[in-house]
mmCIF file of C-alpha atoms in Angstrom:
data_model
loop_
_atom_site.group_PDB
_atom_site.id
_atom_site.type_symbol
_atom_site.label_atom_id
_atom_site.label_comp_id
_atom_site.label_asym_id
_atom_site.label_seq_id
_atom_site.Cartn_x
_atom_site.Cartn_y
_atom_site.Cartn_z
ATOM 1 C CA UNK A 1 0.105 -0.056 0.004
ATOM 2 C CA UNK A 2 1.118 3.496 -0.583
ATOM 3 C CA UNK A 3 2.169 5.277 2.469
ATOM 4 C CA UNK A 4 4.125 8.460 3.743
ATOM 5 C CA UNK A 5 5.601 8.242 7.102
ATOM 6 C CA UNK A 6 7.065 11.294 9.001
ATOM 7 C CA UNK A 7 8.150 10.058 12.312
ATOM 8 C CA UNK A 8 9.123 13.366 13.990
ATOM 9 C CA UNK A 9 5.984 14.988 15.256
ATOM 10 C CA UNK A 10 8.000 18.060 16.469
ATOM 11 C CA UNK A 11 11.509 19.284 16.042
ATOM 12 C CA UNK A 12 13.644 22.080 17.398
ATOM 13 C CA UNK A 13 16.681 23.848 15.689
ATOM 14 C CA UNK A 14 18.646 26.699 16.702
ATOM 15 C CA UNK A 15 18.624 29.692 14.376
ATOM 16 C CA UNK A 16 21.432 29.548 11.616
ATOM 17 C CA UNK A 17 21.906 25.790 12.110
ATOM 18 C CA UNK A 18 20.701 23.123 9.450
ATOM 19 C CA UNK A 19 17.910 20.780 10.184
ATOM 20 C CA UNK A 20 16.736 17.435 8.591
ATOM 21 C CA UNK A 21 13.037 16.566 8.641
ATOM 22 C CA UNK A 22 12.446 12.713 7.936
ATOM 23 C CA UNK A 23 10.155 11.267 5.384
ATOM 24 C CA UNK A 24 9.926 7.602 4.245
ATOM 25 C CA UNK A 25 7.605 6.354 1.650
ATOM 26 C CA UNK A 26 6.287 3.162 0.412
ATOM 27 C CA UNK A 27 4.985 2.339 -3.098
ATOM 28 C CA UNK A 28 5.541 -0.343 -5.700
ATOM 29 C CA UNK A 29 4.830 2.062 -8.476
ATOM 30 C CA UNK A 30 8.231 2.888 -10.494
ATOM 31 C CA UNK A 31 7.081 6.424 -11.415
ATOM 32 C CA UNK A 32 6.319 8.771 -8.623
ATOM 33 C CA UNK A 33 7.136 12.274 -7.335
ATOM 34 C CA UNK A 34 8.033 13.397 -3.835
ATOM 35 C CA UNK A 35 6.985 16.784 -2.638
ATOM 36 C CA UNK A 36 7.657 18.988 0.373
ATOM 37 C CA UNK A 37 5.277 21.621 1.573
ATOM 38 C CA UNK A 38 5.411 24.177 4.220
ATOM 39 C CA UNK A 39 2.380 25.364 6.311
ATOM 40 C CA UNK A 40 2.944 28.365 8.515
ATOM 41 C CA UNK A 41 0.750 29.333 11.216
ATOM 42 C CA UNK A 42 -1.442 31.362 8.884
ATOM 43 C CA UNK A 43 -2.520 28.053 7.235
ATOM 44 C CA UNK A 44 -1.675 28.159 3.593
ATOM 45 C CA UNK A 45 0.182 25.327 2.009
ATOM 46 C CA UNK A 46 3.580 26.393 0.250
ATOM 47 C CA UNK A 47 5.299 24.307 -2.257
ATOM 48 C CA UNK A 48 8.996 23.941 -1.517
ATOM 49 C CA UNK A 49 10.641 21.295 -3.497
ATOM 50 C CA UNK A 50 10.225 18.273 -5.725
ATOM 51 C CA UNK A 51 12.196 15.142 -6.569
ATOM 52 C CA UNK A 52 11.281 12.609 -9.219
ATOM 53 C CA UNK A 53 11.723 8.923 -8.929
ATOM 54 C CA UNK A 54 14.033 8.809 -11.806
ATOM 55 C CA UNK A 55 16.109 11.811 -10.933
ATOM 56 C CA UNK A 56 19.722 10.891 -10.301
ATOM 57 C CA UNK A 57 20.592 13.967 -8.521
ATOM 58 C CA UNK A 58 19.080 15.403 -5.147
ATOM 59 C CA UNK A 59 16.924 18.411 -5.852
ATOM 60 C CA UNK A 60 17.803 21.877 -4.437
ATOM 61 C CA UNK A 61 15.939 25.166 -4.089
ATOM 62 C CA UNK A 62 17.633 27.802 -2.242
ATOM 63 C CA UNK A 63 18.354 26.768 1.377
ATOM 64 C CA UNK A 64 16.061 23.571 0.724
ATOM 65 C CA UNK A 65 17.461 20.335 -0.326
ATOM 66 C CA UNK A 66 16.029 16.874 -0.690
ATOM 67 C CA UNK A 67 18.041 14.014 0.385
ATOM 68 C CA UNK A 68 16.767 11.287 -1.833
ATOM 69 C CA UNK A 69 17.754 7.564 -1.027
ATOM 70 C CA UNK A 70 15.652 5.456 -3.301
ATOM 71 C CA UNK A 71 17.000 2.137 -1.867
ATOM 72 C CA UNK A 72 15.953 3.187 1.501
ATOM 73 C CA UNK A 73 12.668 4.822 0.339
ATOM 74 C CA UNK A 74 13.460 7.968 2.033
ATOM 75 C CA UNK A 75 13.148 11.677 0.970
ATOM 76 C CA UNK A 76 14.491 13.772 3.839
ATOM 77 C CA UNK A 77 14.075 17.598 3.735
ATOM 78 C CA UNK A 78 17.285 19.382 4.675
ATOM 79 C CA UNK A 79 16.953 23.199 5.586
ATOM 80 C CA UNK A 80 20.361 25.094 5.861
ATOM 81 C CA UNK A 81 20.848 28.151 7.935
ATOM 82 C CA UNK A 82 17.530 27.929 9.651
ATOM 83 C CA UNK A 83 15.531 31.209 9.967
ATOM 84 C CA UNK A 84 12.941 32.162 12.551
ATOM 85 C CA UNK A 85 10.381 32.330 9.638
ATOM 86 C CA UNK A 86 11.016 28.569 9.011
ATOM 87 C CA UNK A 87 8.852 27.651 12.060
ATOM 88 C CA UNK A 88 5.903 25.955 10.578
ATOM 89 C CA UNK A 89 4.367 22.535 9.792
ATOM 90 C CA UNK A 90 6.274 20.591 6.923
ATOM 91 C CA UNK A 91 4.422 18.121 4.969
ATOM 92 C CA UNK A 92 5.947 15.334 2.861
ATOM 93 C CA UNK A 93 3.755 14.076 -0.144
ATOM 94 C CA UNK A 94 4.173 11.298 -2.754
ATOM 95 C CA UNK A 95 2.380 11.567 -6.295
ATOM 96 C CA UNK A 96 1.839 8.777 -8.250
ATOM 97 C CA UNK A 97 2.414 9.800 -11.775
ATOM 98 C CA UNK A 98 0.944 7.226 -13.994
ATOM 99 C CA UNK A 99 -2.478 6.220 -14.757
ATOM 100 C CA UNK A 100 -2.180 2.974 -12.858
ATOM 101 C CA UNK A 101 -1.522 4.872 -9.622
ATOM 102 C CA UNK A 102 -4.467 7.077 -10.375
ATOM 103 C CA UNK A 103 -2.456 10.311 -9.934
ATOM 104 C CA UNK A 104 -3.037 10.206 -6.313
ATOM 105 C CA UNK A 105 -1.211 12.255 -3.759
ATOM 106 C CA UNK A 106 -0.507 10.706 -0.375
ATOM 107 C CA UNK A 107 0.484 13.276 2.392
ATOM 108 C CA UNK A 108 2.335 12.396 5.607
ATOM 109 C CA UNK A 109 1.165 13.648 9.042
ATOM 110 C CA UNK A 110 3.739 16.420 9.112
ATOM 111 C CA UNK A 111 6.388 17.666 11.127
ATOM 112 C CA UNK A 112 6.229 20.757 13.328
ATOM 113 C CA UNK A 113 9.531 22.710 13.232
ATOM 114 C CA UNK A 114 10.450 25.285 15.839
ATOM 115 C CA UNK A 115 13.332 27.635 15.090
ATOM 116 C CA UNK A 116 14.911 29.164 18.397
ATOM 117 C CA UNK A 117 16.601 32.476 18.493
ATOM 118 C CA UNK B 1 -3.033 38.554 -6.706
ATOM 119 C CA UNK B 2 -3.250 34.992 -5.545
ATOM 120 C CA UNK B 3 -3.385 32.255 -7.999
ATOM 121 C CA UNK B 4 -5.775 29.992 -6.165
ATOM 122 C CA UNK B 5 -8.405 31.625 -4.066
ATOM 123 C CA UNK B 6 -11.015 30.318 -1.781
ATOM 124 C CA UNK B 7 -14.232 31.809 -0.443
ATOM 125 C CA UNK B 8 -15.109 32.006 2.312
ATOM 126 C CA UNK B 9 -11.910 31.868 4.430
ATOM 127 C CA UNK B 10 -13.738 31.169 7.548
ATOM 128 C CA UNK B 11 -17.154 29.918 8.154
ATOM 129 C CA UNK B 12 -19.068 28.972 11.217
ATOM 130 C CA UNK B 13 -22.453 27.010 10.612
ATOM 131 C CA UNK B 14 -24.885 24.863 12.491
ATOM 132 C CA UNK B 15 -25.646 20.974 11.924
ATOM 133 C CA UNK B 16 -28.042 20.381 9.119
ATOM 134 C CA UNK B 17 -27.061 23.615 7.079
ATOM 135 C CA UNK B 18 -26.023 23.379 3.385
ATOM 136 C CA UNK B 19 -22.610 25.011 2.934
ATOM 137 C CA UNK B 20 -20.797 25.716 -0.398
ATOM 138 C CA UNK B 21 -17.222 26.378 -0.462
ATOM 139 C CA UNK B 22 -15.866 28.055 -3.754
ATOM 140 C CA UNK B 23 -12.440 27.984 -5.521
ATOM 141 C CA UNK B 24 -11.215 29.964 -8.236
ATOM 142 C CA UNK B 25 -7.886 29.911 -10.174
ATOM 143 C CA UNK B 26 -5.840 31.849 -12.511
ATOM 144 C CA UNK B 27 -3.104 29.494 -13.036
ATOM 145 C CA UNK B 28 -4.729 27.948 -16.377
ATOM 146 C CA UNK B 29 -4.636 24.451 -14.737
ATOM 147 C CA UNK B 30 -6.922 21.929 -15.925
ATOM 148 C CA UNK B 31 -6.769 19.853 -12.651
ATOM 149 C CA UNK B 32 -8.520 20.881 -9.573
ATOM 150 C CA UNK B 33 -8.796 19.161 -6.164
ATOM 151 C CA UNK B 34 -10.621 19.502 -2.782
ATOM 152 C CA UNK B 35 -8.757 18.317 0.334
ATOM 153 C CA UNK B 36 -9.506 18.496 4.036
ATOM 154 C CA UNK B 37 -6.960 18.766 6.779
ATOM 155 C CA UNK B 38 -7.500 17.448 10.227
ATOM 156 C CA UNK B 39 -5.022 17.594 13.036
ATOM 157 C CA UNK B 40 -2.497 14.768 12.901
ATOM 158 C CA UNK B 41 -3.983 13.381 9.681
ATOM 159 C CA UNK B 42 -2.253 15.374 6.977
ATOM 160 C CA UNK B 43 -4.371 16.004 3.830
ATOM 161 C CA UNK B 44 -7.139 13.618 2.580
ATOM 162 C CA UNK B 45 -8.589 13.861 -0.806
ATOM 163 C CA UNK B 46 -12.255 14.443 -1.148
ATOM 164 C CA UNK B 47 -12.811 15.069 -4.874
ATOM 165 C CA UNK B 48 -10.773 15.797 -8.029
ATOM 166 C CA UNK B 49 -11.474 16.985 -11.505
ATOM 167 C CA UNK B 50 -9.135 16.706 -14.466
ATOM 168 C CA UNK B 51 -11.368 18.891 -16.675
ATOM 169 C CA UNK B 52 -14.763 20.445 -16.804
ATOM 170 C CA UNK B 53 -16.494 17.035 -17.608
ATOM 171 C CA UNK B 54 -14.487 14.891 -15.363
ATOM 172 C CA UNK B 55 -15.454 14.437 -11.678
ATOM 173 C CA UNK B 56 -13.839 11.884 -9.452
ATOM 174 C CA UNK B 57 -14.327 10.782 -5.792
ATOM 175 C CA UNK B 58 -11.394 10.840 -3.576
ATOM 176 C CA UNK B 59 -10.841 8.884 -0.422
ATOM 177 C CA UNK B 60 -13.390 10.569 1.773
ATOM 178 C CA UNK B 61 -16.184 11.739 -0.582
ATOM 179 C CA UNK B 62 -19.121 10.831 1.566
ATOM 180 C CA UNK B 63 -21.288 13.774 2.770
ATOM 181 C CA UNK B 64 -19.807 15.949 0.021
ATOM 182 C CA UNK B 65 -20.432 17.036 -3.585
ATOM 183 C CA UNK B 66 -18.690 19.008 -6.087
ATOM 184 C CA UNK B 67 -19.447 21.017 -9.262
ATOM 185 C CA UNK B 68 -16.879 22.154 -11.841
ATOM 186 C CA UNK B 69 -18.430 25.195 -13.352
ATOM 187 C CA UNK B 70 -15.607 26.113 -15.430
ATOM 188 C CA UNK B 71 -11.872 25.497 -16.061
ATOM 189 C CA UNK B 72 -11.246 27.886 -13.356
ATOM 190 C CA UNK B 73 -13.973 27.197 -10.793
ATOM 191 C CA UNK B 74 -14.576 24.235 -8.633
ATOM 192 C CA UNK B 75 -16.970 24.319 -5.744
ATOM 193 C CA UNK B 76 -17.354 21.848 -2.723
ATOM 194 C CA UNK B 77 -20.876 21.337 -1.182
ATOM 195 C CA UNK B 78 -21.890 19.962 2.192
ATOM 196 C CA UNK B 79 -25.512 19.164 1.734
ATOM 197 C CA UNK B 80 -26.169 18.737 5.418
ATOM 198 C CA UNK B 81 -23.145 19.739 7.464
ATOM 199 C CA UNK B 82 -22.329 17.577 10.530
ATOM 200 C CA UNK B 83 -19.765 18.521 13.436
ATOM 201 C CA UNK B 84 -17.168 16.073 12.190
ATOM 202 C CA UNK B 85 -16.851 17.883 8.958
ATOM 203 C CA UNK B 86 -15.285 20.588 11.000
ATOM 204 C CA UNK B 87 -11.740 21.079 9.346
ATOM 205 C CA UNK B 88 -9.610 23.064 7.234
ATOM 206 C CA UNK B 89 -10.467 22.723 3.563
ATOM 207 C CA UNK B 90 -8.051 23.310 0.630
ATOM 208 C CA UNK B 91 -8.476 23.717 -3.066
ATOM 209 C CA UNK B 92 -5.567 22.930 -5.270
ATOM 210 C CA UNK B 93 -4.776 22.827 -8.853
ATOM 211 C CA UNK B 94 -2.186 21.145 -10.937
ATOM 212 C CA UNK B 95 -1.083 21.583 -14.655
ATOM 213 C CA UNK B 96 -1.288 17.775 -15.847
ATOM 214 C CA UNK B 97 2.200 17.726 -16.880
ATOM 215 C CA UNK B 98 4.860 15.926 -14.918
ATOM 216 C CA UNK B 99 5.755 16.548 -12.230
ATOM 217 C CA UNK B 100 2.289 17.848 -11.806
ATOM 218 C CA UNK B 101 2.964 19.943 -8.845
ATOM 219 C CA UNK B 102 -0.156 20.917 -6.778
ATOM 220 C CA UNK B 103 -0.594 24.464 -5.950
ATOM 221 C CA UNK B 104 -2.826 25.185 -3.000
ATOM 222 C CA UNK B 105 -5.340 27.957 -2.218
ATOM 223 C CA UNK B 106 -5.301 29.713 1.306
ATOM 224 C CA UNK B 107 -7.767 27.267 3.034
ATOM 225 C CA UNK B 108 -11.275 27.517 4.400
ATOM 226 C CA UNK B 109 -11.612 27.156 8.074
ATOM 227 C CA UNK B 110 -15.231 25.616 8.649
ATOM 228 C CA UNK B 111 -16.794 24.863 11.906
ATOM 229 C CA UNK B 112 -19.862 22.926 12.252
ATOM 230 C CA UNK B 113 -21.748 23.522 15.608
#
């Protein structure tokens, strides 16, 4: 069964330090995409970064990078040089990209990140 | 201006009332979605539409209905609201081309008393 697991309900990090948010996934489909979204206290869902199942290199977007380990089925989000504005809920999601997968998107339960000054 | 808008942003209603949540987008995307978010459960798909004539149930469609009035508009209705439909509701769109990233509206916080 397709599933996303985020094992860290809450994380603390000191401002300016790096932090890794864990995400593991489970699917037998060969074609999928992995996404991270940020949800600040205001409630909106902000797309951060994407990694395709066939991508050879880890995705990066500014201070965000995705540590993709396909054999381990993990897609951890790394935030470098944390800022106070990074305090938010972070969701990992998997999108099945083929018709067989029904184009479903499965979300994890989220990790709440607190950045300390 | 926001690419995906939702109205209302907040709504308090009573059990048994009919409620409509509206979503509009200017991204030109064909695909639109409705999700609900409950604490600790992430987002769950209610309905999705891949074009104006296409409507599909998601994993939790019972008690909800949708209407795709145009490419840019997708409405979610609760015919007879009940308290366990209290949640944060999101509309999302995606372009239909890989990676088919979904872009979310700001959310509607619905409380059913």
